PDB file of C-alpha atoms and ligand atoms in Angstrom:
ATOM      1  CA  MET A  12      13.264 -24.137  25.013  1.00  0.00           C
ATOM      2  CA  SER A  13       9.657 -21.942  23.865  1.00  0.00           C
ATOM      3  CA  ALA A  14      10.079 -19.016  21.935  1.00  0.00           C
ATOM      4  CA  LYS A  15       8.561 -15.073  23.747  1.00  0.00           C
ATOM      5  CA  ARG A  16       5.308 -14.150  22.155  1.00  0.00           C
ATOM      6  CA  ILE A  17       5.466 -10.935  20.758  1.00  0.00           C
ATOM      7  CA  ASP A  18       2.119  -9.295  22.432  1.00  0.00           C
ATOM      8  CA  GLY A  19       0.892  -7.571  19.520  1.00  0.00           C
ATOM      9  CA  LYS A  20      -2.350  -6.382  21.535  1.00  0.00           C
ATOM     10  CA  ALA A  21      -0.416  -4.853  24.590  1.00  0.00           C
ATOM     11  CA  ILE A  22       1.984  -3.341  22.715  1.00  0.00           C
ATOM     12  CA  SER A  23      -0.882  -1.942  20.084  1.00  0.00           C
ATOM     13  CA  ALA A  24      -2.457  -1.182  23.465  1.00  0.00           C
ATOM     14  CA  GLN A  25       0.248   0.905  24.224  1.00  0.00           C
ATOM     15  CA  ILE A  26       0.644   2.933  21.304  1.00  0.00           C
ATOM     16  CA  LYS A  27      -3.109   3.817  21.167  1.00  0.00           C
ATOM     17  CA  GLU A  28      -2.927   4.863  24.987  1.00  0.00           C
ATOM     18  CA  GLU A  29      -0.716   7.065  22.908  1.00  0.00           C
ATOM     19  CA  ALA A  30      -2.620   8.562  19.936  1.00  0.00           C
ATOM     20  CA  ALA A  31      -5.168   9.602  22.729  1.00  0.00           C
ATOM     21  CA  LYS A  32      -2.871  10.891  24.626  1.00  0.00           C
ATOM     22  CA  GLU A  33      -1.159  13.325  21.032  1.00  0.00           C
ATOM     23  CA  ALA A  34      -5.425  13.780  20.037  1.00  0.00           C
ATOM     24  CA  ALA A  35      -6.148  15.357  22.982  1.00  0.00           C
ATOM     25  CA  GLU A  36      -3.418  17.186  23.448  1.00  0.00           C
ATOM     26  CA  LEU A  37      -4.400  18.422  19.271  1.00  0.00           C
ATOM     27  CA  LYS A  38      -7.958  19.293  20.525  1.00  0.00           C
ATOM     28  CA  ALA A  39      -6.765  21.904  23.293  1.00  0.00           C
ATOM     29  CA  LYS A  40      -4.402  23.609  20.651  1.00  0.00           C
ATOM     30  CA  GLY A  41      -8.024  24.133  18.280  1.00  0.00           C
ATOM     31  CA  ILE A  42      -7.390  21.411  16.049  1.00  0.00           C
ATOM     32  CA  GLU A  43      -9.441  17.930  15.499  1.00  0.00           C
ATOM     33  CA  PRO A  44      -8.019  14.758  13.803  1.00  0.00           C
ATOM     34  CA  CYS A  45     -11.242  13.206  11.812  1.00  0.00           C
ATOM     35  CA  LEU A  46     -10.526  10.466   9.124  1.00  0.00           C
ATOM     36  CA  ALA A  47     -12.340   9.601   6.122  1.00  0.00           C
ATOM     37  CA  VAL A  48     -12.997   5.857   4.890  1.00  0.00           C
ATOM     38  CA  ILE A  49     -14.483   5.151   2.295  1.00  0.00           C
ATOM     39  CA  LEU A  50     -15.512   1.469   1.296  1.00  0.00           C
ATOM     40  CA  VAL A  51     -17.225   0.491  -1.596  1.00  0.00           C
ATOM     41  CA  GLY A  52     -19.196  -2.821  -1.795  1.00  0.00           C
ATOM     42  CA  GLU A  53     -19.461  -5.440   0.571  1.00  0.00           C
ATOM     43  CA  ASP A  54     -16.657  -7.341   0.847  1.00  0.00           C
ATOM     44  CA  SER A  55     -17.905  -8.891   4.206  1.00  0.00           C
ATOM     45  CA  ALA A  56     -13.998  -8.720   5.540  1.00  0.00           C
ATOM     46  CA  SER A  57     -13.535  -5.314   4.565  1.00  0.00           C
ATOM     47  CA  GLN A  58     -16.338  -4.275   6.490  1.00  0.00           C
ATOM     48  CA  VAL A  59     -15.433  -6.152   9.761  1.00  0.00           C
ATOM     49  CA  TYR A  60     -11.552  -4.400   8.507  1.00  0.00           C
ATOM     50  CA  VAL A  61     -13.516  -0.359   8.857  1.00  0.00           C
ATOM     51  CA  ASN A  62     -15.587  -0.729  11.529  1.00  0.00           C
ATOM     52  CA  ASN A  63     -12.409  -1.932  13.620  1.00  0.00           C
ATOM     53  CA  LYS A  64     -11.048   1.373  11.991  1.00  0.00           C
ATOM     54  CA  LYS A  65     -14.186   3.556  13.424  1.00  0.00           C
ATOM     55  CA  LYS A  66     -14.269   1.720  16.952  1.00  0.00           C
ATOM     56  CA  ALA A  67     -10.692   2.515  17.336  1.00  0.00           C
ATOM     57  CA  CYS A  68     -10.842   6.279  16.291  1.00  0.00           C
ATOM     58  CA  GLU A  69     -13.884   6.860  18.794  1.00  0.00           C
ATOM     59  CA  ALA A  70     -11.764   4.718  21.770  1.00  0.00           C
ATOM     60  CA  VAL A  71      -8.033   7.154  20.303  1.00  0.00           C
ATOM     61  CA  GLY A  72     -10.272  10.678  20.655  1.00  0.00           C
ATOM     62  CA  ILE A  73     -10.304  10.926  16.496  1.00  0.00           C
ATOM     63  CA  ARG A  74     -13.689  11.735  14.727  1.00  0.00           C
ATOM     64  CA  SER A  75     -14.472   9.976  12.217  1.00  0.00           C
ATOM     65  CA  VAL A  76     -16.323   9.727   9.512  1.00  0.00           C
ATOM     66  CA  ALA A  77     -17.183   6.670   6.491  1.00  0.00           C
ATOM     67  CA  TYR A  78     -18.575   6.430   3.052  1.00  0.00           C
ATOM     68  CA  GLU A  79     -20.045   3.332   2.804  1.00  0.00           C
ATOM     69  CA  LEU A  80     -20.869   2.743  -2.150  1.00  0.00           C
ATOM     70  CA  ASP A  81     -22.664   0.666  -3.497  1.00  0.00           C
ATOM     71  CA  ALA A  82     -20.262  -2.123  -5.315  1.00  0.00           C
ATOM     72  CA  GLU A  83     -21.860  -0.321  -8.727  1.00  0.00           C
ATOM     73  CA  THR A  84     -20.613   3.045  -7.676  1.00  0.00           C
ATOM     74  CA  GLU A  85     -18.734   4.872 -10.997  1.00  0.00           C
ATOM     75  CA  GLU A  86     -15.617   5.294 -11.100  1.00  0.00           C
ATOM     76  CA  GLY A  87     -15.736   9.643 -11.877  1.00  0.00           C
ATOM     77  CA  GLU A  88     -18.203   9.479  -8.055  1.00  0.00           C
ATOM     78  CA  LEU A  89     -15.583   8.018  -6.220  1.00  0.00           C
ATOM     79  CA  LEU A  90     -12.813  10.452  -7.642  1.00  0.00           C
ATOM     80  CA  ARG A  91     -15.321  12.712  -6.986  1.00  0.00           C
ATOM     81  CA  LEU A  92     -15.900  12.146  -3.378  1.00  0.00           C
ATOM     82  CA  ILE A  93     -11.190  12.001  -2.280  1.00  0.00           C
ATOM     83  CA  ALA A  94     -11.493  15.468  -4.308  1.00  0.00           C
ATOM     84  CA  SER A  95     -13.921  17.392  -2.127  1.00  0.00           C
ATOM     85  CA  LEU A  96     -12.513  15.542   0.597  1.00  0.00           C
ATOM     86  CA  ASN A  97      -8.949  16.372  -0.401  1.00  0.00           C
ATOM     87  CA  MET A  98     -10.619  20.410   0.443  1.00  0.00           C
ATOM     88  CA  ASP A  99     -12.295  19.891   2.756  1.00  0.00           C
ATOM     89  CA  LYS A 100     -10.368  21.372   6.055  1.00  0.00           C
ATOM     90  CA  THR A 101     -11.635  18.930   8.582  1.00  0.00           C
ATOM     91  CA  ILE A 102     -10.970  15.956   7.866  1.00  0.00           C
ATOM     92  CA  SER A 103      -7.287  15.420   8.335  1.00  0.00           C
ATOM     93  CA  GLY A 104      -7.059  11.774   6.823  1.00  0.00           C
ATOM     94  CA  ILE A 105      -8.266   9.890   4.194  1.00  0.00           C
ATOM     95  CA  LEU A 106      -8.578   5.893   3.201  1.00  0.00           C
ATOM     96  CA  VAL A 107     -10.408   4.187   1.043  1.00  0.00           C
ATOM     97  CA  GLN A 108     -10.776   0.231   1.870  1.00  0.00           C
ATOM     98  CA  LEU A 109      -8.895  -2.199  -0.173  1.00  0.00           C
ATOM     99  CA  PRO A 110      -9.417  -4.169  -2.641  1.00  0.00           C
ATOM    100  CA  LEU A 111     -11.806  -2.220  -4.606  1.00  0.00           C
ATOM    101  CA  PRO A 112     -14.132  -3.367  -6.908  1.00  0.00           C
ATOM    102  CA  LYS A 113     -12.792  -4.373 -10.209  1.00  0.00           C
ATOM    103  CA  HIS A 114     -13.977  -2.379 -12.007  1.00  0.00           C
ATOM    104  CA  LEU A 115     -12.191   0.833 -10.329  1.00  0.00           C
ATOM    105  CA  ASP A 116      -8.723   1.811 -11.765  1.00  0.00           C
ATOM    106  CA  GLU A 117      -6.797   1.087  -8.259  1.00  0.00           C
ATOM    107  CA  THR A 118      -4.037   3.143  -8.392  1.00  0.00           C
ATOM    108  CA  LYS A 119      -6.050   5.791 -10.206  1.00  0.00           C
ATOM    109  CA  VAL A 120      -8.112   6.246  -7.428  1.00  0.00           C
ATOM    110  CA  ILE A 121      -4.611   6.379  -4.831  1.00  0.00           C
ATOM    111  CA  LEU A 122      -3.453   9.258  -6.684  1.00  0.00           C
ATOM    112  CA  ALA A 123      -6.568  12.303  -6.755  1.00  0.00           C
ATOM    113  CA  ILE A 124      -5.744  10.904  -2.424  1.00  0.00           C
ATOM    114  CA  ASP A 125      -4.106  13.966  -1.536  1.00  0.00           C
ATOM    115  CA  PRO A 126      -0.990  12.802  -0.397  1.00  0.00           C
ATOM    116  CA  LYS A 127      -0.559  15.033   2.903  1.00  0.00           C
ATOM    117  CA  LYS A 128      -3.944  13.209   3.564  1.00  0.00           C
ATOM    118  CA  ASP A 129      -2.697   9.347   3.019  1.00  0.00           C
ATOM    119  CA  VAL A 130      -3.217   8.072   5.981  1.00  0.00           C
ATOM    120  CA  ASP A 131      -1.568   4.672   4.578  1.00  0.00           C
ATOM    121  CA  CYS A 132       1.640   5.744   3.111  1.00  0.00           C
ATOM    122  CA  PHE A 133       0.444   4.252   0.159  1.00  0.00           C
ATOM    123  CA  HIS A 134       0.411   7.347  -2.752  1.00  0.00           C
ATOM    124  CA  PRO A 135       3.484   6.761  -4.938  1.00  0.00           C
ATOM    125  CA  ILE A 136       4.777  10.579  -3.276  1.00  0.00           C
ATOM    126  CA  ASN A 137       5.014   9.227   0.253  1.00  0.00           C
ATOM    127  CA  VAL A 138       5.994   5.818  -1.015  1.00  0.00           C
ATOM    128  CA  GLY A 139       9.212   7.679  -2.310  1.00  0.00           C
ATOM    129  CA  ASN A 140       9.855   9.741   1.282  1.00  0.00           C
ATOM    130  CA  LEU A 141       9.849   6.087   2.755  1.00  0.00           C
ATOM    131  CA  GLN A 142      12.217   5.252   0.713  1.00  0.00           C
ATOM    132  CA  THR A 143      14.883   9.082   0.937  1.00  0.00           C
ATOM    133  CA  GLY A 144      14.562   8.867   4.852  1.00  0.00           C
ATOM    134  CA  GLY A 145      12.164  11.939   4.774  1.00  0.00           C
ATOM    135  CA  LYS A 146       9.673  12.396   7.874  1.00  0.00           C
ATOM    136  CA  GLY A 147       5.927  11.541   7.539  1.00  0.00           C
ATOM    137  CA  PHE A 148       3.735   8.767   7.104  1.00  0.00           C
ATOM    138  CA  LEU A 149       4.877   5.136   6.831  1.00  0.00           C
ATOM    139  CA  PRO A 150       2.967   2.869   6.200  1.00  0.00           C
ATOM    140  CA  CYS A 151       0.636   0.644   9.014  1.00  0.00           C
ATOM    141  CA  THR A 152       1.341  -2.850   9.281  1.00  0.00           C
ATOM    142  CA  PRO A 153       5.128  -2.459   8.334  1.00  0.00           C
ATOM    143  CA  ALA A 154       5.440   0.047  11.319  1.00  0.00           C
ATOM    144  CA  GLY A 155       3.877  -1.665  13.408  1.00  0.00           C
ATOM    145  CA  ILE A 156       6.220  -5.061  12.892  1.00  0.00           C
ATOM    146  CA  ILE A 157       8.723  -1.785  13.539  1.00  0.00           C
ATOM    147  CA  ALA A 158       7.389  -0.994  16.475  1.00  0.00           C
ATOM    148  CA  LEU A 159       6.644  -4.791  18.237  1.00  0.00           C
ATOM    149  CA  LEU A 160      10.342  -5.548  17.451  1.00  0.00           C
ATOM    150  CA  LYS A 161      11.709  -2.523  19.562  1.00  0.00           C
ATOM    151  CA  ARG A 162       9.411  -3.125  21.859  1.00  0.00           C
ATOM    152  CA  SER A 163       9.788  -6.415  22.006  1.00  0.00           C
ATOM    153  CA  GLY A 164      13.546  -5.315  22.632  1.00  0.00           C
ATOM    154  CA  THR A 165      14.627  -7.171  19.554  1.00  0.00           C
ATOM    155  CA  VAL A 166      17.693  -5.073  17.635  1.00  0.00           C
ATOM    156  CA  ILE A 167      17.168  -4.444  14.553  1.00  0.00           C
ATOM    157  CA  GLU A 168      20.490  -2.898  14.249  1.00  0.00           C
ATOM    158  CA  GLY A 169      23.531  -5.285  12.616  1.00  0.00           C
ATOM    159  CA  LYS A 170      20.810  -7.959  11.578  1.00  0.00           C
ATOM    160  CA  ARG A 171      20.400 -10.239   8.666  1.00  0.00           C
ATOM    161  CA  CYS A 172      16.390  -9.954   8.397  1.00  0.00           C
ATOM    162  CA  VAL A 173      14.788 -11.621   5.256  1.00  0.00           C
ATOM    163  CA  VAL A 174      11.845 -10.085   4.563  1.00  0.00           C
ATOM    164  CA  ILE A 175       9.585 -12.626   2.683  1.00  0.00           C
ATOM    165  CA  GLY A 176       6.782 -11.203   0.209  1.00  0.00           C
ATOM    166  CA  ARG A 177       7.414  -8.564  -2.309  1.00  0.00           C
ATOM    167  CA  SER A 178       3.292  -7.027  -1.997  1.00  0.00           C
ATOM    168  CA  ASN A 179       3.699  -3.015  -1.672  1.00  0.00           C
ATOM    169  CA  ILE A 180       1.638  -3.423   1.444  1.00  0.00           C
ATOM    170  CA  VAL A 181       3.964  -4.844   3.178  1.00  0.00           C
ATOM    171  CA  GLY A 182       6.706  -6.417   1.897  1.00  0.00           C
ATOM    172  CA  LYS A 183       8.827  -4.133   0.178  1.00  0.00           C
ATOM    173  CA  PRO A 184       7.502  -1.503   1.713  1.00  0.00           C
ATOM    174  CA  VAL A 185       8.991  -3.567   5.520  1.00  0.00           C
ATOM    175  CA  ALA A 186      12.540  -4.272   4.190  1.00  0.00           C
ATOM    176  CA  MET A 187      12.442  -0.485   3.852  1.00  0.00           C
ATOM    177  CA  LEU A 188      11.593   0.084   7.055  1.00  0.00           C
ATOM    178  CA  LEU A 189      14.665  -2.431   8.142  1.00  0.00           C
ATOM    179  CA  LEU A 190      16.841  -0.882   6.350  1.00  0.00           C
ATOM    180  CA  ARG A 191      16.643   2.261   7.732  1.00  0.00           C
ATOM    181  CA  GLU A 192      16.949   0.662  11.211  1.00  0.00           C
ATOM    182  CA  ASN A 193      20.011  -1.017   9.716  1.00  0.00           C
ATOM    183  CA  GLY A 194      18.905  -4.337   8.886  1.00  0.00           C
ATOM    184  CA  THR A 195      20.829  -5.624   6.718  1.00  0.00           C
ATOM    185  CA  VAL A 196      17.825  -6.761   4.536  1.00  0.00           C
ATOM    186  CA  THR A 197      17.028 -10.233   1.966  1.00  0.00           C
ATOM    187  CA  ILE A 198      13.489  -9.883   0.516  1.00  0.00           C
ATOM    188  CA  CYS A 199      12.253 -13.876  -0.829  1.00  0.00           C
ATOM    189  CA  HIS A 200       9.724 -14.463  -3.671  1.00  0.00           C
ATOM    190  CA  SER A 201       7.444 -17.278  -5.494  1.00  0.00           C
ATOM    191  CA  LYS A 202      10.942 -17.799  -7.584  1.00  0.00           C
ATOM    192  CA  THR A 203      13.362 -17.265  -5.114  1.00  0.00           C
ATOM    193  CA  LYS A 204      15.005 -20.170  -4.708  1.00  0.00           C
ATOM    194  CA  ASP A 205      16.213 -22.417  -1.287  1.00  0.00           C
ATOM    195  CA  LEU A 206      14.159 -20.624   0.368  1.00  0.00           C
ATOM    196  CA  ALA A 207      15.607 -21.907   3.493  1.00  0.00           C
ATOM    197  CA  GLU A 208      18.860 -22.239   3.762  1.00  0.00           C
ATOM    198  CA  ILE A 209      18.384 -17.799   2.915  1.00  0.00           C
ATOM    199  CA  CYS A 210      15.591 -18.342   6.155  1.00  0.00           C
ATOM    200  CA  ARG A 211      18.208 -20.486   7.978  1.00  0.00           C
ATOM    201  CA  GLN A 212      20.751 -17.348   8.266  1.00  0.00           C
ATOM    202  CA  ALA A 213      18.299 -14.342   9.571  1.00  0.00           C
ATOM    203  CA  ASP A 214      17.991 -13.192  12.976  1.00  0.00           C
ATOM    204  CA  ILE A 215      15.068 -11.629  11.567  1.00  0.00           C
ATOM    205  CA  ILE A 216      12.192 -13.237   9.927  1.00  0.00           C
ATOM    206  CA  VAL A 217       8.843 -11.518   8.439  1.00  0.00           C
ATOM    207  CA  SER A 218       6.755 -13.554   6.261  1.00  0.00           C
ATOM    208  CA  ALA A 219       3.725 -11.469   4.430  1.00  0.00           C
ATOM    209  CA  VAL A 220       2.724 -14.401   2.247  1.00  0.00           C
ATOM    210  CA  GLY A 221      -0.157 -14.963   3.132  1.00  0.00           C
ATOM    211  CA  LYS A 222      -0.241 -19.043   2.947  1.00  0.00           C
ATOM    212  CA  VAL A 223       0.215 -21.732   5.727  1.00  0.00           C
ATOM    213  CA  HIS A 224       3.293 -23.853   6.505  1.00  0.00           C
ATOM    214  CA  THR A 225       5.932 -20.772   4.935  1.00  0.00           C
ATOM    215  CA  VAL A 226       8.045 -21.306   7.461  1.00  0.00           C
ATOM    216  CA  THR A 227       8.445 -24.038   8.993  1.00  0.00           C
ATOM    217  CA  ALA A 228      11.211 -25.173  11.960  1.00  0.00           C
ATOM    218  CA  ASP A 229      13.602 -26.147  10.135  1.00  0.00           C
ATOM    219  CA  MET A 230      14.255 -23.087   8.193  1.00  0.00           C
ATOM    220  CA  VAL A 231      14.797 -20.900  11.003  1.00  0.00           C
ATOM    221  CA  LYS A 232      18.063 -20.315  12.930  1.00  0.00           C
ATOM    222  CA  ASP A 233      17.679 -21.361  16.483  1.00  0.00           C
ATOM    223  CA  GLY A 234      17.186 -17.757  18.872  1.00  0.00           C
ATOM    224  CA  ALA A 235      16.127 -15.655  15.641  1.00  0.00           C
ATOM    225  CA  VAL A 236      12.380 -13.561  15.469  1.00  0.00           C
ATOM    226  CA  ILE A 237      10.260 -14.849  13.116  1.00  0.00           C
ATOM    227  CA  ILE A 238       7.473 -11.482  12.583  1.00  0.00           C
ATOM    228  CA  ASP A 239       3.605 -13.163  10.800  1.00  0.00           C
ATOM    229  CA  VAL A 240       1.649 -11.193   8.690  1.00  0.00           C
ATOM    230  CA  GLY A 241       0.069 -13.863   7.705  1.00  0.00           C
ATOM    231  CA  MET A 242      -4.131 -14.337   7.613  1.00  0.00           C
ATOM    232  CA  ASN A 243      -5.481 -17.826   6.752  1.00  0.00           C
ATOM    233  CA  ARG A 244      -7.579 -20.095   7.338  1.00  0.00           C
ATOM    234  CA  ASN A 245      -6.061 -23.129   8.077  1.00  0.00           C
ATOM    235  CA  GLU A 246      -7.722 -27.012   7.631  1.00  0.00           C
ATOM    236  CA  ALA A 247     -10.097 -26.913  10.272  1.00  0.00           C
ATOM    237  CA  GLY A 248     -11.869 -23.613   9.250  1.00  0.00           C
ATOM    238  CA  GLN A 249      -9.009 -21.879  12.380  1.00  0.00           C
ATOM    239  CA  LEU A 250      -7.241 -18.721  12.100  1.00  0.00           C
ATOM    240  CA  CYS A 251      -3.694 -19.164  11.672  1.00  0.00           C
ATOM    241  CA  GLY A 252      -0.351 -17.444   9.898  1.00  0.00           C
ATOM    242  CA  ASP A 253       2.244 -18.506   7.536  1.00  0.00           C
ATOM    243  CA  VAL A 254       4.294 -20.262  10.153  1.00  0.00           C
ATOM    244  CA  ASP A 255       4.194 -23.335  12.301  1.00  0.00           C
ATOM    245  CA  PHE A 256       3.968 -22.029  15.283  1.00  0.00           C
ATOM    246  CA  ALA A 257       3.620 -25.331  17.075  1.00  0.00           C
ATOM    247  CA  GLN A 258       7.609 -26.418  15.636  1.00  0.00           C
ATOM    248  CA  VAL A 259       8.874 -22.771  15.119  1.00  0.00           C
ATOM    249  CA  GLN A 260       8.409 -21.416  18.539  1.00  0.00           C
ATOM    250  CA  GLU A 261      10.549 -24.114  20.112  1.00  0.00           C
ATOM    251  CA  VAL A 262      13.087 -23.286  18.009  1.00  0.00           C
ATOM    252  CA  ALA A 263      13.168 -19.604  17.676  1.00  0.00           C
ATOM    253  CA  GLY A 264      13.487 -16.432  20.717  1.00  0.00           C
ATOM    254  CA  ALA A 265      10.673 -14.458  19.809  1.00  0.00           C
ATOM    255  CA  ILE A 266       7.487 -14.966  17.718  1.00  0.00           C
ATOM    256  CA  THR A 267       4.640 -12.980  16.838  1.00  0.00           C
ATOM    257  CA  PRO A 268       0.510 -15.564  17.310  1.00  0.00           C
ATOM    258  CA  VAL A 269      -1.706 -15.994  14.900  1.00  0.00           C
ATOM    259  CA  PRO A 270      -3.703 -13.943  16.023  1.00  0.00           C
ATOM    260  CA  GLY A 271      -2.540 -11.150  18.439  1.00  0.00           C
ATOM    261  CA  GLY A 272       0.764 -10.400  16.407  1.00  0.00           C
ATOM    262  CA  VAL A 273       1.115  -8.109  13.541  1.00  0.00           C
ATOM    263  CA  GLY A 274      -3.053  -7.671  13.181  1.00  0.00           C
ATOM    264  CA  PRO A 275      -3.521  -5.619  16.165  1.00  0.00           C
ATOM    265  CA  MET A 276      -0.846  -2.788  14.560  1.00  0.00           C
ATOM    266  CA  THR A 277      -1.796  -2.107  11.191  1.00  0.00           C
ATOM    267  CA  ILE A 278      -4.759  -0.617  13.558  1.00  0.00           C
ATOM    268  CA  ALA A 279      -2.369   1.289  15.933  1.00  0.00           C
ATOM    269  CA  MET A 280       0.185   2.704  13.801  1.00  0.00           C
ATOM    270  CA  LEU A 281      -3.344   3.974  11.297  1.00  0.00           C
ATOM    271  CA  MET A 282      -4.710   6.305  14.484  1.00  0.00           C
ATOM    272  CA  LYS A 283      -0.726   7.517  14.357  1.00  0.00           C
ATOM    273  CA  ASN A 284      -0.738   8.363  11.189  1.00  0.00           C
ATOM    274  CA  CYS A 285      -4.534  10.390  11.791  1.00  0.00           C
ATOM    275  CA  ILE A 286      -2.456  12.288  14.436  1.00  0.00           C
ATOM    276  CA  THR A 287      -0.069  12.999  11.606  1.00  0.00           C
ATOM    277  CA  ALA A 288      -1.631  14.145   9.255  1.00  0.00           C
ATOM    278  CA  ALA A 289      -3.685  16.122  11.604  1.00  0.00           C
ATOM    279  CA  LYS A 290      -0.074  17.810  12.103  1.00  0.00           C
ATOM    280  CA  LEU A 291       0.718  18.262   9.115  1.00  0.00           C
ATOM    281  CA  GLN A 292      -1.939  19.787   7.438  1.00  0.00           C
ATOM    282  CA  ASN A 293      -1.690  22.262  10.652  1.00  0.00           C
ATOM    283  CA  GLY A 294       1.856  23.172  10.286  1.00  0.00           C
ATOM    284  CA  LEU A 295       3.014  21.315  13.486  1.00  0.00           C
ATOM    285  CA  LEU A 296       5.298  18.833  11.033  1.00  0.00           C
TER     286      LEU A 296
HETATM  287  N1  GUN B 315      -6.220  -4.321   2.561  1.00  0.00           N
HETATM  288  C1  GUN B 315      -6.180  -4.222   2.980  1.00  0.00           C
HETATM  289  N2  GUN B 315      -5.467  -4.188   4.108  1.00  0.00           N
HETATM  290  C2  GUN B 315      -5.695  -2.977   3.345  1.00  0.00           C
HETATM  291  C3  GUN B 315      -5.095  -1.811   4.911  1.00  0.00           C
HETATM  292  O1  GUN B 315      -3.852  -1.419   5.744  1.00  0.00           O
HETATM  293  N3  GUN B 315      -5.373  -0.595   4.640  1.00  0.00           N
HETATM  294  C4  GUN B 315      -6.553  -0.400   3.067  1.00  0.00           C
HETATM  295  N4  GUN B 315      -6.897   1.632   3.193  1.00  0.00           N
HETATM  296  N5  GUN B 315      -6.611  -1.229   2.276  1.00  0.00           N
HETATM  297  C5  GUN B 315      -6.413  -2.353   3.352  1.00  0.00           C
END
């Protein structure tokens, strides 16, 4: 039997529609959400992501301003730009596209963003709020994964969840969100022993490693739900995830494709965070 496909395109479209409705409601109150996106250098993948973010803003009715800075931009200049956007009352959210060129200190740059404008949810204050269960921003890709699970009818409560990968952007925060949903969570990583055995016990597997064939059919329990965060190229140069899709779909209960699974959710959740930012700054949260 073949697994159900979890359709990230359709679910992200629903979420963007909801964000558009909220953006219109805010505008009716005289509040215009606006996202500032900063890109440093000419990384081609980052340019595509930033363009997609601008397009999504336009579709949802969120104003966006883009700052495209030279690859050699000095740290002081970037920090001054962030400081001016922090002060600017017309800017609701600030996003600095990562990775930054090597001479720039990502931690320092993230710390410079006003936590109330941190739509990526990367600032330690917001990471802390995520741990303690406070309200406010949720990190985009992890929140997108939870939305995919919930809206495709997967119950998380009481389930064994295995997260593969421990990055600050996906692995660690998605584990925390699964825990908040009352899942029983195991985090695996490059030093984990018996990954296959741990995965076989999972009702839900989230793979965020960035390596093809990380999850193969022998590692998947019958009927398990598989979320593939990987964005890789296979030997033939095709876009593919961490999961051996063709084989795993024969065993899994539900699975996200790559592309068209987790990918579109990140931007949809960013749109929601822009709305949250505008509300936070106007005392509506
Ligand atoms: N680079 C890759 N993913 C992300 C993301 O979610 N936000 C930012 N700012 N940069 C990224």
